[in-house]
Coordinates of C-alpha atoms and ligand atoms in Angstrom, one line a residue:
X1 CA -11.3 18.7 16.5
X2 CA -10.8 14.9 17.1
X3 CA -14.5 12.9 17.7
X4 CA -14.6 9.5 18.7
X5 CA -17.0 7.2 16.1
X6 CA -19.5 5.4 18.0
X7 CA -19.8 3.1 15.7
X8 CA -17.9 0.0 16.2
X9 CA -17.1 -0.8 12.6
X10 CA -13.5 -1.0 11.7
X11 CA -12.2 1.9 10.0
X12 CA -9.7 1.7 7.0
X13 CA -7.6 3.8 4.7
X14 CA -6.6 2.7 1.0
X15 CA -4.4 5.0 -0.1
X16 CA -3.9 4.8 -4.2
X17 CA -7.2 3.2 -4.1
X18 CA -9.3 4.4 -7.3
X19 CA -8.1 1.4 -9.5
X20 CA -6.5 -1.8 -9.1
X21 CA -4.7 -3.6 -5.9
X22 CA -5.8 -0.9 -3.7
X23 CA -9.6 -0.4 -5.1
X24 CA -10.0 -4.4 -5.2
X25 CA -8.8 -3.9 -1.4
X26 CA -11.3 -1.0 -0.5
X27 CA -14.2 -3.4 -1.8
X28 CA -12.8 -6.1 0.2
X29 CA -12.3 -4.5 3.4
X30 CA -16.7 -2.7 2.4
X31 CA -17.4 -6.2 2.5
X32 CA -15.7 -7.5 5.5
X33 CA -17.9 -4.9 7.3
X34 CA -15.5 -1.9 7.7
X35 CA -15.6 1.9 7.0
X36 CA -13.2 2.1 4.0
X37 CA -11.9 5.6 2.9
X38 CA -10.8 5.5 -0.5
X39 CA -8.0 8.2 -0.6
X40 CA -6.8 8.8 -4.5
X41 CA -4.8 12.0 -5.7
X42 CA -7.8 12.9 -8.5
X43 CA -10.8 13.9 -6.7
X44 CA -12.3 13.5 -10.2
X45 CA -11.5 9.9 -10.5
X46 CA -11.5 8.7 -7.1
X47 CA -14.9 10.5 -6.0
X48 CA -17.1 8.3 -8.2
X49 CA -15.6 5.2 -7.7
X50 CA -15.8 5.4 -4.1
X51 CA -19.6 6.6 -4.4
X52 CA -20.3 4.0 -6.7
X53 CA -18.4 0.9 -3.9
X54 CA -19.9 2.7 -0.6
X55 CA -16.4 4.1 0.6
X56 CA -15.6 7.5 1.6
X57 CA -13.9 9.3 -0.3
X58 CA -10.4 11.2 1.1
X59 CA -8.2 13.4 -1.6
X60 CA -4.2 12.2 -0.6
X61 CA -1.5 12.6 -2.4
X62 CA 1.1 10.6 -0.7
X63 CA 4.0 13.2 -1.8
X64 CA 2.4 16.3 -0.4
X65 CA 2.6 17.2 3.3
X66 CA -0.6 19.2 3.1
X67 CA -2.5 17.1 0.8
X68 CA -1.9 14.0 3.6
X69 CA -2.4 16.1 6.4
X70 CA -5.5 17.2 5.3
X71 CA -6.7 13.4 4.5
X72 CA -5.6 12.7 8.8
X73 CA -7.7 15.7 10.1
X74 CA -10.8 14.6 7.8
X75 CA -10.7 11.3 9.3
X76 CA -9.7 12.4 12.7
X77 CA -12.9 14.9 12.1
X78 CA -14.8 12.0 11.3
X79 CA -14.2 9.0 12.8
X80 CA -11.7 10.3 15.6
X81 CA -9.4 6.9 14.9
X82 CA -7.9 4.6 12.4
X83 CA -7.9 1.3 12.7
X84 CA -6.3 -0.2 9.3
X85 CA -3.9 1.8 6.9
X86 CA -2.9 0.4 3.9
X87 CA 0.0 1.9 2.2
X88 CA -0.7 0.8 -1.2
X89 CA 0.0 3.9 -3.6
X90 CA 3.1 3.2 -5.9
X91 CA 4.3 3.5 -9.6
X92 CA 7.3 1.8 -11.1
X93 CA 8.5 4.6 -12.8
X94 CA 10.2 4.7 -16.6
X95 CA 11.6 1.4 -17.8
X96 CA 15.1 2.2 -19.4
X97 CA 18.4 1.2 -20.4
X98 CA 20.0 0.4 -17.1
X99 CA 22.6 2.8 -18.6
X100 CA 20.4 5.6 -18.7
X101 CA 17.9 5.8 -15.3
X102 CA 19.1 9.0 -13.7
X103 CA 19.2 10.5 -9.8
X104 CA 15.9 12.2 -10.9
X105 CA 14.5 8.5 -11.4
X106 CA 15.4 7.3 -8.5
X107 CA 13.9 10.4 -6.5
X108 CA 10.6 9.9 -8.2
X109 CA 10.3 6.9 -7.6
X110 CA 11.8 6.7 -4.0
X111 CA 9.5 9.8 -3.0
X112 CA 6.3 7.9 -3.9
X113 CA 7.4 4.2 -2.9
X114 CA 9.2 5.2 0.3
X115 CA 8.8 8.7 1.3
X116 CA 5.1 8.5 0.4
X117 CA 4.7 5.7 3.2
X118 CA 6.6 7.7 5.7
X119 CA 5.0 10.6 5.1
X120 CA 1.3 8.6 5.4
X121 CA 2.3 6.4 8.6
X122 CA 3.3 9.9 10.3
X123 CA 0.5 11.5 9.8
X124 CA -2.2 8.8 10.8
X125 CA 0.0 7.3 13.9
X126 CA -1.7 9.1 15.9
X127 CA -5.2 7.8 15.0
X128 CA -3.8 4.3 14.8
X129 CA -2.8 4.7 18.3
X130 CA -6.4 5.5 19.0
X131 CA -7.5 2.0 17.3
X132 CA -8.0 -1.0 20.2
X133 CA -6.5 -2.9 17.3
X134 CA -4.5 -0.9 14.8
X135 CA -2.7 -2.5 12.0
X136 CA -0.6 -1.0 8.7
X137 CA -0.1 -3.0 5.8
X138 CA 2.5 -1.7 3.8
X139 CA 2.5 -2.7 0.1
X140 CA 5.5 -4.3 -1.3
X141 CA 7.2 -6.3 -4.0
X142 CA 8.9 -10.1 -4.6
X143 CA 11.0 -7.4 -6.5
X144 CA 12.1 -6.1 -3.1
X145 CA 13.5 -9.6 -1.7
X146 CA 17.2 -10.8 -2.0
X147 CA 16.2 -14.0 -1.1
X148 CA 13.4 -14.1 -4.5
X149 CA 16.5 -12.4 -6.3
X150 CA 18.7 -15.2 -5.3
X151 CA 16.5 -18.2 -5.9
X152 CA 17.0 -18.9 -9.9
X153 CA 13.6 -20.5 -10.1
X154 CA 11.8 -17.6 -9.3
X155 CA 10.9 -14.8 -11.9
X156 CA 12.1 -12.2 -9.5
X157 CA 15.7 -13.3 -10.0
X158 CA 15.6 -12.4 -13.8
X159 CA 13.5 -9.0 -13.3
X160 CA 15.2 -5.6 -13.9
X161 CA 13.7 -3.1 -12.4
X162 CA 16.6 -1.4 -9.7
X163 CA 14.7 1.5 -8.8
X164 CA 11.5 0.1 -8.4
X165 CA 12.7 -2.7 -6.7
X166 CA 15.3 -0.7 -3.9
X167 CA 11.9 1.1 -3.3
X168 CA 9.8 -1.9 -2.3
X169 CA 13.6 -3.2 -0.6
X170 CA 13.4 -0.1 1.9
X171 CA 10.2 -0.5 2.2
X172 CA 10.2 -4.2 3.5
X173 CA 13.2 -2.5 5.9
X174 CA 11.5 0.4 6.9
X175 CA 8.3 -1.8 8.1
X176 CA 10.1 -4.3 9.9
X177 CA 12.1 -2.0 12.1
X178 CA 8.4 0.2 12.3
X179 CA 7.1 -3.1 13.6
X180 CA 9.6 -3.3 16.3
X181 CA 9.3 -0.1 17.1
X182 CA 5.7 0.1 17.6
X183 CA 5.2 -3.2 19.6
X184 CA 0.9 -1.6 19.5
X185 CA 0.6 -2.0 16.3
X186 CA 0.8 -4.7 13.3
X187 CA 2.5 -3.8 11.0
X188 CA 2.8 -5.9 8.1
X189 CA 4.3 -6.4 4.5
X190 CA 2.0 -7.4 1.5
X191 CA 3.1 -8.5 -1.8
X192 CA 0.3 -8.6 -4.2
X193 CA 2.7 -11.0 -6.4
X194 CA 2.6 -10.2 -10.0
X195 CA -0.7 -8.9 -10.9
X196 CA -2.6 -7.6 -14.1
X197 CA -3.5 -3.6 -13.3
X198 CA -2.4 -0.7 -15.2
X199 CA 1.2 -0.7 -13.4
X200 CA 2.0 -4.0 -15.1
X201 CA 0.3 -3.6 -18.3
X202 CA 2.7 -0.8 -19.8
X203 CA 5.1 -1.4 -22.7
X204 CA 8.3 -2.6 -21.1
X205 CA 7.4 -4.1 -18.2
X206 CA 8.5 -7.7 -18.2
X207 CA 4.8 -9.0 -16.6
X208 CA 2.7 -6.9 -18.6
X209 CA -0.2 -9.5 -19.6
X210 CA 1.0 -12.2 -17.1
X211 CA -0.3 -11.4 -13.8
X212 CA -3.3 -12.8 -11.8
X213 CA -6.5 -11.3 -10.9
X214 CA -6.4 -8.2 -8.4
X215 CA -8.6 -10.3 -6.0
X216 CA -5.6 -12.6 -5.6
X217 CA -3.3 -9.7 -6.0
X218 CA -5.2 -8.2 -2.9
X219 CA -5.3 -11.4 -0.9
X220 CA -2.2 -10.8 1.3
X221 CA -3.2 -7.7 2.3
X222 CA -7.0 -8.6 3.1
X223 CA -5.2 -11.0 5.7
X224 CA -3.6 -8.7 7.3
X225 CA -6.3 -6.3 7.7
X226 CA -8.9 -8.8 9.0
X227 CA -7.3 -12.1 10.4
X228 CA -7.7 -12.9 14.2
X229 CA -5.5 -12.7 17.2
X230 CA -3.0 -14.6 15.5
X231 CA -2.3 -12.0 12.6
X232 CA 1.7 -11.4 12.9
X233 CA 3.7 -8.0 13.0
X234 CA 7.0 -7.9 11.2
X235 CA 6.0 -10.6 8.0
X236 CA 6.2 -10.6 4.7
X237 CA 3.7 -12.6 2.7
X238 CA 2.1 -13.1 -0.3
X239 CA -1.3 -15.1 -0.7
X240 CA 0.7 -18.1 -0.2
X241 CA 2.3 -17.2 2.9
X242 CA 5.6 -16.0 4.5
X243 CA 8.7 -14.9 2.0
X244 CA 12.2 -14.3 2.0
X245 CA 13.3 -11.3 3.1
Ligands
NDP301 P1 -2.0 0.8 -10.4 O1 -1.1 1.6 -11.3 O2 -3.2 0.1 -10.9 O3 -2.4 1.7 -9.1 C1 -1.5 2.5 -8.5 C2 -2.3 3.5 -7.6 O4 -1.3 4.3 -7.0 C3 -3.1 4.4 -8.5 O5 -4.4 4.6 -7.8 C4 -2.3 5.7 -8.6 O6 -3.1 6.9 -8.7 C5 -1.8 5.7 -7.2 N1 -0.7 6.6 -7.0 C6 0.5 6.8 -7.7 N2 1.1 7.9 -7.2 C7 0.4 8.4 -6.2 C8 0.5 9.5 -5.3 N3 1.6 10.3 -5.4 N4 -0.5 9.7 -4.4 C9 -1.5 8.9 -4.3 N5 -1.7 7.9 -5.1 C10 -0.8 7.6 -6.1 O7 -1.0 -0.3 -9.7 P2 -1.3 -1.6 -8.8 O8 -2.7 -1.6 -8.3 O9 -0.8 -2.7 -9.5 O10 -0.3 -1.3 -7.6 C11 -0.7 -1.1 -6.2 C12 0.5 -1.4 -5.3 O11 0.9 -2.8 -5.5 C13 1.8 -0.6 -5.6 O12 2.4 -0.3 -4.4 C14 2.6 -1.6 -6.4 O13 4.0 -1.3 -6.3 C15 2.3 -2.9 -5.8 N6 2.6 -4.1 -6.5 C16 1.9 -4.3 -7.7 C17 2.2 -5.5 -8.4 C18 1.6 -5.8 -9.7 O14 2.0 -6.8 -10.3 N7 0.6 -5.0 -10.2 C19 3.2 -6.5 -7.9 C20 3.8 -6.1 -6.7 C21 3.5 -5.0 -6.0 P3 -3.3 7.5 -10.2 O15 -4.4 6.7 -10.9 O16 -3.7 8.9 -9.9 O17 -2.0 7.4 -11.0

């Protein structure tokens, strides 16, 4: 059964939100005044952080059909709409010999990074649609440009990476043609830019250590989820604005 909310607060949805980007971006969005479910595979780790922040808490694993469309008929149950959806959960996956990454690789990583937003946006569409204002922020990469990858004088042009970064590469692709699409709704790109969570701090990866705070990390997408009237569909941006595609 689908209720309507009375309440007017916005309502969001982190998914991959019990640490890092996405749980710096659940307290964020608790603070800009909305209703903020926390959705995290582990009920066992995300539970207590949300109870601990104020946010619901919503069990979603982005690569299971059930698992997300139980997460849309909780919130449906509950709030009967959706007003932001950020599409934040991602891994990297294994850091190899460029020789040695395999179809199974790519898969992995594809089925979270890609399929894993897919599978999220088709579920809650119709609660967006619901939403006087709906937007999705879908979270990407620098990794993901060609124009970062052609510019010598930024660190994406030096980064390895091929699966991870044709994940977040389809994903900038994917939400642009979403955004035209779905004229309704904004639909934006984030890129956190590189940023010190538990995805960057892992022995191989060329940032680990490096990265900024997840509050600047988290920066382009808090934009997107609460600017005015003049909030964009279609962009890609970081906390310092607009990138090549
Ligand atoms: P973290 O590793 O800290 O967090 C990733 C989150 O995604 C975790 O909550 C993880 O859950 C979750 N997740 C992974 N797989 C699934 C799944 N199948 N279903 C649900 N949740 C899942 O990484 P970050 O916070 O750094 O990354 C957040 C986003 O930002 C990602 O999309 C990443 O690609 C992007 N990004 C990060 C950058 C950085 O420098 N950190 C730079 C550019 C982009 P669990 O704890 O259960 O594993």
């Amino acid at each position: 059964m689908m209720t309507t909310s009375s309440d007017t607060s916005p309502v969001s949805l982190v998914t991959g939100a019990n640490k890092g980007i996405g749980l710096e971006a659940v307290r964020r969005l608790i603070g800009a005044g909305h209703i903020v479910y926390l959705g995290a595979r582990d009920a066992d780790r995300g539970r207590p952080v949300a109870e601990s922040l104020g946010a619901r808490f919503v069990q979603l694993d982005v690569t299971s059909d059930e698992s997300v469309s139980r997460a849309a008929a909780l919130v449906a149950e509950e709030q009967g709409r959706l007003d932001v959806l950020v599409n934040n959960a991602g891994i990297t996956g294994p850091f190899r010999d460029v020789h040695d990454y395999t179809a199974d690789d790519a898969a992995m990583v594809l089925m979270t990074n890609l399929v894993g937003y897919v599978r999220v946006m088709q579920a809650f569409l119709p609660l967006l649609e619901l939403s006087s204002d709906p937007r999705i922020i879908n979270v990407s990469s620098g990794l993901g440009s060609f124009g970062l990858l052609n510019d010598p004088s930024r660190k994406e042009s030096t980064a390895g990476q091929p699966l991870y970064a044709a994940s977040k590469a389809a994903v900038n692709m994917l939400s642009a043609r979403y955004a035209k699409l779905l004229p309704g709704i904004r639909i934006n790109i984030a890129d956190p830019g590189l940023t010190d969570t538990d995805l960057t701090r892992v022995p191989g990866h060329p940032g680990a250590g490096l990265g900024h705070s997840v509050e600047h990390g988290s920066d382009a997408i808090i934009a997107f989820a609460t600017g005015g009237p003049e909030t964009p569909t279609g962009a890609y941006r970081d906390r310092d604005g607009d990138l090549p595609w």
